[in-house]
CSV table of C-alpha atoms in Angstrom, one decimal:
chain,number,residue,atom,x,y,z
P,321,MET,CA,37.0,5.3,-13.5
P,322,ARG,CA,34.5,6.3,-10.8
P,323,ILE,CA,30.8,6.9,-11.6
P,324,ILE,CA,28.6,8.9,-9.2
P,325,PRO,CA,24.9,9.3,-9.9
P,326,LEU,CA,23.6,12.7,-8.9
P,327,LEU,CA,19.9,12.3,-8.4
P,328,GLU,CA,18.4,15.8,-8.8
P,329,GLY,CA,14.9,14.5,-8.1
P,330,VAL,CA,11.5,13.5,-9.5
P,331,TYR,CA,9.2,15.8,-11.4
P,332,GLU,CA,5.6,15.7,-12.3
P,333,VAL,CA,5.5,16.7,-15.9
P,334,SER,CA,2.2,18.0,-17.2
P,335,THR,CA,0.9,17.5,-20.7
P,336,LYS,CA,2.1,21.0,-21.5
P,337,LYS,CA,5.7,20.1,-20.3
P,338,ASP,CA,5.5,22.1,-17.1
P,339,PHE,CA,7.8,20.6,-14.5
P,340,HIS,CA,6.9,20.4,-10.8
P,341,TYR,CA,9.4,19.1,-8.3
P,342,ILE,CA,7.8,16.5,-6.0
P,343,ASP,CA,8.6,14.3,-3.0
P,344,PRO,CA,9.9,11.0,-4.4
P,345,ASN,CA,7.8,9.2,-1.8
P,346,LEU,CA,4.7,10.4,-3.5
P,347,THR,CA,5.3,8.7,-6.9
P,348,ASN,CA,3.2,5.7,-5.9
P,349,ILE,CA,0.2,8.1,-6.4
P,350,LYS,CA,-0.8,8.5,-10.0
P,351,PRO,CA,-0.4,12.1,-11.2
P,352,LYS,CA,-3.5,14.1,-12.1
P,353,GLU,CA,-2.2,14.5,-15.6
P,354,GLY,CA,1.1,13.8,-17.4
P,355,TYR,CA,3.7,11.6,-15.8
P,356,TYR,CA,6.6,11.4,-13.3
P,357,LEU,CA,10.1,11.9,-14.6
P,358,THR,CA,13.4,11.1,-12.7
P,359,VAL,CA,16.3,13.5,-13.5
P,360,ARG,CA,19.8,12.1,-12.8
P,361,PRO,CA,23.0,13.7,-14.1
P,362,PHE,CA,26.2,11.7,-13.6
P,363,LEU,CA,29.6,12.6,-12.4
P,364,VAL,CA,32.4,10.6,-14.0
P,365,GLN,CA,35.9,10.8,-12.5
P,366,ILE,CA,38.8,9.7,-14.7
P,367,GLY,CA,42.3,10.6,-13.4
P,368,ASN,CA,42.2,14.3,-12.5
P,369,GLU,CA,39.1,14.9,-14.6
P,370,ASN,CA,35.6,15.5,-13.1
P,371,ILE,CA,33.2,15.1,-15.9
P,372,LEU,CA,29.5,16.0,-15.6
P,373,ILE,CA,27.1,14.4,-18.0
P,374,ASP,CA,24.1,16.7,-18.5
P,375,ALA,CA,23.1,19.3,-16.0
P,376,GLY,CA,19.6,18.6,-14.7
P,377,TYR,CA,16.5,20.8,-14.6
P,378,GLY,CA,18.1,23.4,-12.3
P,379,THR,CA,15.8,23.2,-9.3
P,380,GLU,CA,17.1,25.1,-6.2
P,381,GLU,CA,16.3,24.5,-2.5
P,382,ASP,CA,17.2,27.3,0.0
P,383,CYS,CA,18.8,29.3,-2.8
P,384,GLU,CA,21.2,26.5,-3.7
P,385,SER,CA,21.1,24.3,-6.8
P,386,ILE,CA,20.3,20.7,-5.8
P,387,LEU,CA,22.9,19.5,-8.3
P,388,ILE,CA,25.6,21.6,-6.7
P,389,ARG,CA,24.5,20.4,-3.3
P,390,LYS,CA,24.8,16.8,-4.6
P,391,LEU,CA,28.3,17.5,-5.8
P,392,LYS,CA,29.2,18.9,-2.3
P,393,GLU,CA,27.9,15.8,-0.7
P,394,ASN,CA,30.4,13.9,-2.8
P,395,GLY,CA,33.3,16.2,-1.8
P,396,LEU,CA,33.4,18.5,-4.8
P,397,ASN,CA,32.6,22.1,-5.4
P,398,SER,CA,31.1,23.1,-8.7
P,399,SER,CA,34.4,24.8,-9.6
P,400,ALA,CA,36.1,21.4,-9.6
P,401,ILE,CA,34.1,20.2,-12.7
P,402,THR,CA,36.5,20.1,-15.6
P,403,LYS,CA,34.1,19.1,-18.4
P,404,VAL,CA,30.3,19.2,-18.9
P,405,LEU,CA,28.9,17.0,-21.7
P,406,ILE,CA,25.5,18.2,-22.9
P,407,SER,CA,23.6,15.7,-24.9
P,408,HIS,CA,20.8,18.0,-26.0
P,409,LEU,CA,19.1,21.2,-24.9
P,410,HIS,CA,15.8,20.2,-23.5
P,411,LYS,CA,15.3,22.0,-20.2
P,412,ASP,CA,15.6,18.9,-18.0
P,413,HIS,CA,19.1,18.4,-19.4
P,414,VAL,CA,20.5,21.9,-19.5
P,415,ASN,CA,18.7,24.3,-17.2
P,416,GLY,CA,21.1,23.5,-14.4
P,417,ILE,CA,24.1,24.8,-16.3
P,418,GLY,CA,23.6,28.1,-14.6
P,419,SER,CA,21.7,30.0,-11.9
P,420,TRP,CA,20.1,33.4,-11.8
P,421,ILE,CA,21.8,36.0,-9.6
P,422,GLY,CA,19.5,39.0,-9.9
P,423,ASP,CA,19.0,39.5,-13.7
P,424,GLU,CA,22.3,37.8,-14.5
P,425,PHE,CA,22.4,34.1,-15.6
P,426,VAL,CA,25.7,32.8,-14.2
P,427,CYS,CA,27.5,29.6,-15.1
P,428,ASN,CA,27.5,27.1,-12.3
P,429,PHE,CA,30.7,25.4,-13.6
P,430,PRO,CA,33.1,28.3,-14.4
P,431,ASN,CA,36.2,26.2,-14.7
P,432,ALA,CA,34.7,23.6,-17.0
P,433,LYS,CA,34.7,23.3,-20.7
P,434,ILE,CA,31.0,22.8,-21.7
P,435,TYR,CA,30.5,20.8,-24.9
P,436,ILE,CA,27.4,21.6,-26.9
P,437,GLN,CA,26.5,20.8,-30.5
P,438,GLN,CA,26.2,24.0,-32.5
P,439,LYS,CA,23.5,22.4,-34.7
P,440,GLU,CA,21.5,21.4,-31.6
P,441,TYR,CA,21.6,25.0,-30.4
P,442,ASP,CA,20.6,26.4,-33.8
P,443,TYR,CA,17.7,23.9,-33.9
P,444,ALA,CA,16.5,24.4,-30.3
P,445,ILE,CA,16.4,28.2,-30.5
P,446,THR,CA,14.0,28.1,-33.5
P,447,GLN,CA,11.5,25.7,-31.9
P,448,ASN,CA,8.4,26.9,-30.2
P,449,ASN,CA,7.5,24.4,-27.5
P,450,ASN,CA,7.8,24.1,-23.7
P,451,SER,CA,10.5,21.4,-23.9
P,452,TYR,CA,13.0,24.3,-23.9
P,453,ASN,CA,13.7,27.2,-21.7
P,454,TYR,CA,14.4,29.9,-24.2
P,455,GLU,CA,15.5,32.6,-21.7
P,456,ARG,CA,18.2,30.4,-20.4
P,457,LEU,CA,19.3,29.2,-23.9
P,458,LYS,CA,19.8,32.8,-25.0
P,459,LYS,CA,21.8,33.6,-21.9
P,460,LEU,CA,24.0,30.5,-22.0
P,461,LYS,CA,25.2,31.4,-25.5
P,462,ASN,CA,27.3,34.2,-23.9
P,463,PHE,CA,29.2,31.8,-21.6
P,464,LYS,CA,32.9,32.0,-22.5
P,465,ASN,CA,33.6,28.4,-21.6
P,466,ILE,CA,31.3,26.7,-24.1
P,467,VAL,CA,33.0,24.5,-26.8
P,468,TRP,CA,30.7,24.7,-29.8
P,469,MET,CA,30.9,21.4,-31.6
P,470,ASN,CA,30.5,21.1,-35.4
P,471,GLU,CA,31.6,17.5,-36.1
P,472,ASN,CA,29.2,14.6,-36.1
P,473,GLU,CA,31.6,12.2,-34.5
P,474,GLY,CA,35.0,12.4,-32.8
P,475,ASP,CA,37.0,12.4,-29.7
P,476,ILE,CA,36.8,15.1,-27.0
P,477,SER,CA,39.8,13.6,-25.2
P,478,ASP,CA,41.7,10.3,-25.0
P,479,HIS,CA,38.9,9.1,-22.8
P,480,ILE,CA,35.7,10.6,-24.3
P,481,HIS,CA,34.1,9.8,-27.7
P,482,PHE,CA,30.9,11.5,-29.0
P,483,LYS,CA,28.5,10.9,-31.8
P,484,VAL,CA,25.5,12.8,-33.1
P,485,THR,CA,22.7,10.3,-33.4
P,486,GLY,CA,19.5,12.2,-33.7
P,487,GLY,CA,16.4,10.2,-32.7
P,488,HIS,CA,15.0,12.0,-29.7
P,489,VAL,CA,15.9,15.3,-31.2
P,490,PRO,CA,17.7,15.8,-34.6
P,491,PHE,CA,21.1,16.7,-33.2
P,492,GLN,CA,21.3,14.8,-29.9
P,493,GLN,CA,24.7,13.5,-29.2
P,494,VAL,CA,25.7,10.4,-27.1
P,495,PHE,CA,29.0,9.7,-25.3
P,496,TRP,CA,31.4,6.8,-24.6
P,497,LEU,CA,33.9,7.2,-21.7
P,498,LYS,CA,36.8,4.8,-21.7
P,499,GLU,CA,39.6,4.0,-19.3
P,500,ASN,CA,41.7,0.8,-19.6
P,501,ASN,CA,39.2,-1.9,-20.3
P,502,GLU,CA,36.1,-0.1,-19.0
P,503,ILE,CA,33.6,1.4,-21.3
P,504,VAL,CA,30.8,3.6,-20.0
P,505,PHE,CA,28.0,4.6,-22.4
P,506,TYR,CA,25.5,7.4,-22.1
P,507,GLY,CA,22.7,7.2,-24.7
P,508,ALA,CA,20.8,10.3,-23.4
P,509,ASP,CA,17.1,10.2,-24.3
P,510,ASN,CA,17.4,7.6,-27.0
P,511,LEU,CA,18.1,5.2,-24.1
P,512,PRO,CA,16.9,7.0,-20.9
P,513,GLN,CA,15.7,4.0,-18.9
P,514,LEU,CA,16.6,0.3,-18.8
P,515,ASN,CA,13.1,-0.8,-19.8
P,516,TYR,CA,13.6,0.9,-23.2
P,517,LEU,CA,15.7,-2.2,-24.0
P,518,LYS,CA,12.8,-4.5,-23.2
P,519,TYR,CA,10.4,-3.0,-25.8
P,520,HIS,CA,11.5,-2.8,-29.4
P,521,ALA,CA,9.3,0.2,-30.1
P,522,ALA,CA,9.4,3.7,-31.6
P,523,PHE,CA,8.2,6.2,-29.0
P,524,LYS,CA,6.0,9.2,-29.9
P,525,ASN,CA,8.0,11.6,-27.8
P,526,ASP,CA,11.0,11.2,-30.1
P,527,VAL,CA,11.3,13.4,-33.2
P,528,ASP,CA,12.5,10.2,-35.1
P,529,GLY,CA,11.4,7.3,-33.0
P,530,HIS,CA,12.5,4.7,-35.5
P,531,LYS,CA,16.0,6.0,-35.5
P,532,ALA,CA,16.1,5.9,-31.7
P,533,MET,CA,14.8,2.3,-31.7
P,534,GLU,CA,17.4,1.2,-34.3
P,535,ASP,CA,20.1,2.8,-32.1
P,536,ARG,CA,18.9,0.9,-29.0
P,537,LEU,CA,19.1,-2.4,-30.9
P,538,GLN,CA,22.6,-1.7,-32.0
P,539,TRP,CA,23.8,-0.4,-28.7
P,540,GLU,CA,22.4,-3.4,-26.8
P,541,GLU,CA,24.3,-5.8,-29.0
P,542,GLN,CA,27.5,-3.8,-28.7
P,543,ALA,CA,27.1,-3.5,-24.9
P,544,LYS,CA,26.8,-7.3,-24.6
P,545,ASN,CA,29.8,-7.9,-26.8
P,546,GLU,CA,32.0,-5.2,-25.3
P,547,HIS,CA,30.7,-5.3,-21.7
P,548,TRP,CA,29.6,-1.7,-21.5
P,549,LYS,CA,28.1,0.0,-18.5
P,550,ILE,CA,25.1,2.0,-19.6
P,551,LEU,CA,23.9,5.1,-17.7
P,552,PHE,CA,20.2,5.9,-17.4
P,553,TYR,CA,19.4,9.6,-16.9
P,554,HIS,CA,15.7,9.0,-16.4
P,555,GLY,CA,15.8,5.6,-14.9
P,556,LYS,CA,13.1,5.2,-12.2
P,557,ARG,CA,14.8,2.5,-10.2
P,558,THR,CA,17.9,1.6,-12.2
P,559,GLU,CA,20.6,4.2,-12.6
P,560,SER,CA,23.0,1.9,-14.6
P,561,LYS,CA,23.6,-1.6,-15.9
P,562,GLN,CA,26.8,-3.5,-16.4
P,563,PHE,CA,26.6,-5.8,-19.5
C-alpha cells in the first residue's frame, strides 16, 4: 500500500466560513480574523486501485485544479482514479470533485466510483450555512458515477471498510484501508490533526463534540494496539502518524 499526501494548500477561513487561498509561507502572520486551515486529500494505491480520500476545496491555478496538478506530479491523470471516498460534504472536502466548464459542473474523476452517504447529502442540502457550497451539491447529484450509500457500516471492497460515526456532522463517515498487515485509518474531521489526540476535549465546531471526543479516545487505543497509520486531512505540520 502506497500513501501519497496531496497538499492542496492553506486557506485563511473567515468567521463567516469564507475561504481565501494563501501563500503557505505567510502562515506565521496571524490572520486578521478567523484561522488558517490546511487542506490535504490523500491518494492511496492498493494493487491496481487508485483511491482518493476526500477531494479538497477545488481551488484552481491557471485554469487547472490544484488537486489534479498534484496527481499529475505523482504520475497520474485524474481519469486513473478508481474510487473517491467522501467523508462528508463540507466544501473543503468535496468542492474539488468537479470543475466548472462554462455553466456545466463536470466530474473531475470520470472513471471513479464516488462513495457518498445518502443521509449526509440529505442533511447537507437542508442546511443554511456557509460550510457548504449548495450550487455544487445540487450539480454533483447528477453525476452518474456516485454510489449512494445507505448502510451505517460495511465493506466497500476487500480493502476498504467504512463506518458512519457522526460527531463533526451527523452522518460523517470514516474509513479503514487494509492490505496484508497494514491498516490505514482516516477519521476525517473527528480527527483532522494530530494535536486532537493531545487534548481530550469536545470542540465547538462539531455538531456533537462529545461523540467526536469519544471516537478519538477509542481510535487512539485501537491504533496503538493494532499499529494503525492515521491520516490527518487538516494537519498543519503532520500529515500522518504510524502507531
